[in-house]
JSON list of C-alpha atoms in Angstrom, two decimals:
[
{"chain": "G", "resi": 888, "resn": "UNK", "atom": "CA", "xyz": [-98.36, 52.65, 7.35]},
{"chain": "G", "resi": 889, "resn": "UNK", "atom": "CA", "xyz": [-99.13, 56.29, 8.04]},
{"chain": "G", "resi": 890, "resn": "UNK", "atom": "CA", "xyz": [-101.51, 57.90, 5.61]},
{"chain": "G", "resi": 891, "resn": "UNK", "atom": "CA", "xyz": [-101.66, 61.66, 5.23]},
{"chain": "G", "resi": 892, "resn": "UNK", "atom": "CA", "xyz": [-105.36, 62.37, 5.67]},
{"chain": "G", "resi": 893, "resn": "UNK", "atom": "CA", "xyz": [-104.99, 66.05, 4.80]},
{"chain": "G", "resi": 894, "resn": "UNK", "atom": "CA", "xyz": [-106.77, 68.99, 6.42]},
{"chain": "G", "resi": 895, "resn": "UNK", "atom": "CA", "xyz": [-110.21, 68.09, 5.05]},
{"chain": "G", "resi": 896, "resn": "UNK", "atom": "CA", "xyz": [-110.17, 64.81, 7.01]},
{"chain": "G", "resi": 897, "resn": "UNK", "atom": "CA", "xyz": [-109.86, 66.69, 10.31]},
{"chain": "G", "resi": 898, "resn": "UNK", "atom": "CA", "xyz": [-112.45, 69.30, 9.36]},
{"chain": "G", "resi": 899, "resn": "UNK", "atom": "CA", "xyz": [-114.90, 66.46, 8.71]},
{"chain": "G", "resi": 900, "resn": "UNK", "atom": "CA", "xyz": [-113.79, 64.54, 11.82]},
{"chain": "G", "resi": 901, "resn": "UNK", "atom": "CA", "xyz": [-114.65, 67.43, 14.15]},
{"chain": "G", "resi": 902, "resn": "UNK", "atom": "CA", "xyz": [-117.82, 68.23, 12.20]},
{"chain": "G", "resi": 903, "resn": "UNK", "atom": "CA", "xyz": [-119.05, 64.62, 12.63]},
{"chain": "G", "resi": 904, "resn": "UNK", "atom": "CA", "xyz": [-118.08, 64.68, 16.30]},
{"chain": "G", "resi": 905, "resn": "UNK", "atom": "CA", "xyz": [-119.90, 67.97, 16.81]},
{"chain": "G", "resi": 906, "resn": "UNK", "atom": "CA", "xyz": [-123.07, 66.76, 15.05]},
{"chain": "G", "resi": 907, "resn": "UNK", "atom": "CA", "xyz": [-123.06, 63.38, 16.81]},
{"chain": "G", "resi": 908, "resn": "UNK", "atom": "CA", "xyz": [-122.54, 64.77, 20.32]},
{"chain": "G", "resi": 909, "resn": "UNK", "atom": "CA", "xyz": [-124.10, 68.19, 19.95]},
{"chain": "G", "resi": 910, "resn": "UNK", "atom": "CA", "xyz": [-120.72, 69.72, 20.73]},
{"chain": "G", "resi": 911, "resn": "UNK", "atom": "CA", "xyz": [-117.06, 68.90, 21.08]},
{"chain": "G", "resi": 912, "resn": "UNK", "atom": "CA", "xyz": [-115.37, 67.40, 24.10]},
{"chain": "G", "resi": 913, "resn": "UNK", "atom": "CA", "xyz": [-111.80, 66.83, 25.20]},
{"chain": "G", "resi": 914, "resn": "UNK", "atom": "CA", "xyz": [-110.36, 63.88, 23.37]},
{"chain": "G", "resi": 915, "resn": "UNK", "atom": "CA", "xyz": [-107.01, 62.20, 23.89]},
{"chain": "G", "resi": 916, "resn": "UNK", "atom": "CA", "xyz": [-106.56, 59.16, 21.68]},
{"chain": "G", "resi": 917, "resn": "UNK", "atom": "CA", "xyz": [-103.61, 57.21, 23.04]},
{"chain": "G", "resi": 918, "resn": "UNK", "atom": "CA", "xyz": [-103.37, 57.89, 26.76]},
{"chain": "G", "resi": 919, "resn": "UNK", "atom": "CA", "xyz": [-104.42, 60.43, 29.33]},
{"chain": "G", "resi": 920, "resn": "UNK", "atom": "CA", "xyz": [-102.87, 63.90, 29.41]},
{"chain": "G", "resi": 921, "resn": "UNK", "atom": "CA", "xyz": [-101.55, 63.09, 32.90]},
{"chain": "G", "resi": 922, "resn": "UNK", "atom": "CA", "xyz": [-99.71, 60.03, 31.49]},
{"chain": "G", "resi": 923, "resn": "UNK", "atom": "CA", "xyz": [-98.07, 62.17, 28.80]},
{"chain": "G", "resi": 924, "resn": "UNK", "atom": "CA", "xyz": [-97.16, 64.86, 31.33]},
{"chain": "G", "resi": 925, "resn": "UNK", "atom": "CA", "xyz": [-95.58, 62.27, 33.63]},
{"chain": "G", "resi": 926, "resn": "UNK", "atom": "CA", "xyz": [-93.65, 60.79, 30.71]},
{"chain": "G", "resi": 927, "resn": "UNK", "atom": "CA", "xyz": [-92.36, 64.19, 29.52]},
{"chain": "G", "resi": 928, "resn": "UNK", "atom": "CA", "xyz": [-91.12, 65.00, 33.02]},
{"chain": "G", "resi": 929, "resn": "UNK", "atom": "CA", "xyz": [-89.66, 61.54, 33.70]},
{"chain": "G", "resi": 930, "resn": "UNK", "atom": "CA", "xyz": [-87.68, 61.55, 30.46]},
{"chain": "G", "resi": 931, "resn": "UNK", "atom": "CA", "xyz": [-86.63, 65.19, 30.83]},
{"chain": "G", "resi": 932, "resn": "UNK", "atom": "CA", "xyz": [-88.30, 66.17, 27.55]},
{"chain": "G", "resi": 933, "resn": "UNK", "atom": "CA", "xyz": [-89.71, 69.49, 28.68]},
{"chain": "G", "resi": 934, "resn": "UNK", "atom": "CA", "xyz": [-87.37, 72.40, 27.92]},
{"chain": "G", "resi": 935, "resn": "UNK", "atom": "CA", "xyz": [-85.32, 73.90, 30.70]},
{"chain": "G", "resi": 936, "resn": "UNK", "atom": "CA", "xyz": [-85.17, 77.61, 31.38]},
{"chain": "G", "resi": 937, "resn": "UNK", "atom": "CA", "xyz": [-82.02, 79.24, 29.97]},
{"chain": "G", "resi": 938, "resn": "UNK", "atom": "CA", "xyz": [-81.98, 81.88, 32.71]},
{"chain": "G", "resi": 939, "resn": "UNK", "atom": "CA", "xyz": [-83.59, 81.71, 36.13]},
{"chain": "G", "resi": 940, "resn": "UNK", "atom": "CA", "xyz": [-86.22, 84.29, 35.16]},
{"chain": "G", "resi": 941, "resn": "UNK", "atom": "CA", "xyz": [-87.00, 82.74, 31.76]},
{"chain": "G", "resi": 942, "resn": "UNK", "atom": "CA", "xyz": [-89.94, 80.35, 31.42]},
{"chain": "G", "resi": 943, "resn": "UNK", "atom": "CA", "xyz": [-89.40, 77.70, 28.72]},
{"chain": "G", "resi": 944, "resn": "UNK", "atom": "CA", "xyz": [-91.89, 77.34, 25.85]},
{"chain": "G", "resi": 945, "resn": "UNK", "atom": "CA", "xyz": [-93.59, 74.21, 24.52]},
{"chain": "G", "resi": 946, "resn": "UNK", "atom": "CA", "xyz": [-95.38, 73.85, 21.17]},
{"chain": "G", "resi": 947, "resn": "UNK", "atom": "CA", "xyz": [-98.12, 71.21, 20.88]},
{"chain": "G", "resi": 948, "resn": "UNK", "atom": "CA", "xyz": [-98.87, 70.88, 17.15]},
{"chain": "G", "resi": 949, "resn": "UNK", "atom": "CA", "xyz": [-101.98, 69.04, 16.01]},
{"chain": "G", "resi": 950, "resn": "UNK", "atom": "CA", "xyz": [-103.50, 69.11, 19.49]},
{"chain": "G", "resi": 951, "resn": "UNK", "atom": "CA", "xyz": [-107.12, 68.79, 18.36]},
{"chain": "G", "resi": 952, "resn": "UNK", "atom": "CA", "xyz": [-109.21, 68.89, 21.53]},
{"chain": "G", "resi": 953, "resn": "UNK", "atom": "CA", "xyz": [-106.57, 67.27, 23.74]},
{"chain": "G", "resi": 954, "resn": "UNK", "atom": "CA", "xyz": [-106.41, 68.33, 27.38]},
{"chain": "G", "resi": 955, "resn": "UNK", "atom": "CA", "xyz": [-102.59, 68.08, 27.36]},
{"chain": "G", "resi": 956, "resn": "UNK", "atom": "CA", "xyz": [-101.88, 71.75, 26.47]},
{"chain": "G", "resi": 957, "resn": "UNK", "atom": "CA", "xyz": [-104.15, 72.99, 29.28]},
{"chain": "G", "resi": 958, "resn": "UNK", "atom": "CA", "xyz": [-102.58, 70.55, 31.74]},
{"chain": "G", "resi": 959, "resn": "UNK", "atom": "CA", "xyz": [-99.07, 71.71, 30.87]},
{"chain": "G", "resi": 960, "resn": "UNK", "atom": "CA", "xyz": [-100.12, 75.39, 31.09]},
{"chain": "G", "resi": 961, "resn": "UNK", "atom": "CA", "xyz": [-101.78, 74.88, 34.51]},
{"chain": "G", "resi": 962, "resn": "UNK", "atom": "CA", "xyz": [-98.55, 73.41, 35.89]},
{"chain": "G", "resi": 963, "resn": "UNK", "atom": "CA", "xyz": [-96.99, 76.83, 35.30]},
{"chain": "G", "resi": 964, "resn": "UNK", "atom": "CA", "xyz": [-93.47, 75.60, 34.61]},
{"chain": "G", "resi": 965, "resn": "UNK", "atom": "CA", "xyz": [-93.66, 76.35, 30.87]},
{"chain": "G", "resi": 966, "resn": "UNK", "atom": "CA", "xyz": [-95.47, 78.58, 28.37]},
{"chain": "G", "resi": 967, "resn": "UNK", "atom": "CA", "xyz": [-97.65, 76.52, 26.04]},
{"chain": "G", "resi": 968, "resn": "UNK", "atom": "CA", "xyz": [-98.68, 77.21, 22.46]},
{"chain": "G", "resi": 969, "resn": "UNK", "atom": "CA", "xyz": [-101.12, 74.71, 20.97]},
{"chain": "G", "resi": 970, "resn": "UNK", "atom": "CA", "xyz": [-102.27, 74.65, 17.35]},
{"chain": "G", "resi": 971, "resn": "UNK", "atom": "CA", "xyz": [-104.45, 72.57, 15.08]},
{"chain": "G", "resi": 972, "resn": "UNK", "atom": "CA", "xyz": [-105.59, 72.63, 11.47]},
{"chain": "G", "resi": 973, "resn": "UNK", "atom": "CA", "xyz": [-109.28, 72.38, 12.45]},
{"chain": "G", "resi": 974, "resn": "UNK", "atom": "CA", "xyz": [-110.82, 75.80, 13.06]},
{"chain": "G", "resi": 975, "resn": "UNK", "atom": "CA", "xyz": [-113.67, 74.11, 15.00]},
{"chain": "G", "resi": 976, "resn": "UNK", "atom": "CA", "xyz": [-111.21, 72.40, 17.37]},
{"chain": "G", "resi": 977, "resn": "UNK", "atom": "CA", "xyz": [-109.28, 75.65, 17.87]},
{"chain": "G", "resi": 978, "resn": "UNK", "atom": "CA", "xyz": [-112.48, 77.60, 18.58]},
{"chain": "G", "resi": 979, "resn": "UNK", "atom": "CA", "xyz": [-113.59, 74.94, 21.08]},
{"chain": "G", "resi": 980, "resn": "UNK", "atom": "CA", "xyz": [-110.22, 74.97, 22.84]},
{"chain": "G", "resi": 981, "resn": "UNK", "atom": "CA", "xyz": [-110.24, 78.78, 23.09]},
{"chain": "G", "resi": 982, "resn": "UNK", "atom": "CA", "xyz": [-113.69, 78.69, 24.68]},
{"chain": "G", "resi": 983, "resn": "UNK", "atom": "CA", "xyz": [-112.85, 75.87, 27.11]}
]
């Protein structure tokens, strides 16, 4: 059963992580960013360009401190927008 933790849960999650480690670090819960990237490409789930000169866009909602958005952006075959409810996670990702 999925339980909606709400935004305060994630604010506290990253606060605890920051206090415990003295900072934030990349964190991917279920598998590595490379595994997800391979899966997206194998299943054809990344958007295709509409025109030859157009670069497709990908939105990664709730990314936290995942390395997946950076990995997808480094590949260069799509524009990536990542977002999260935690201001601390967003600030960390912008600085990384």
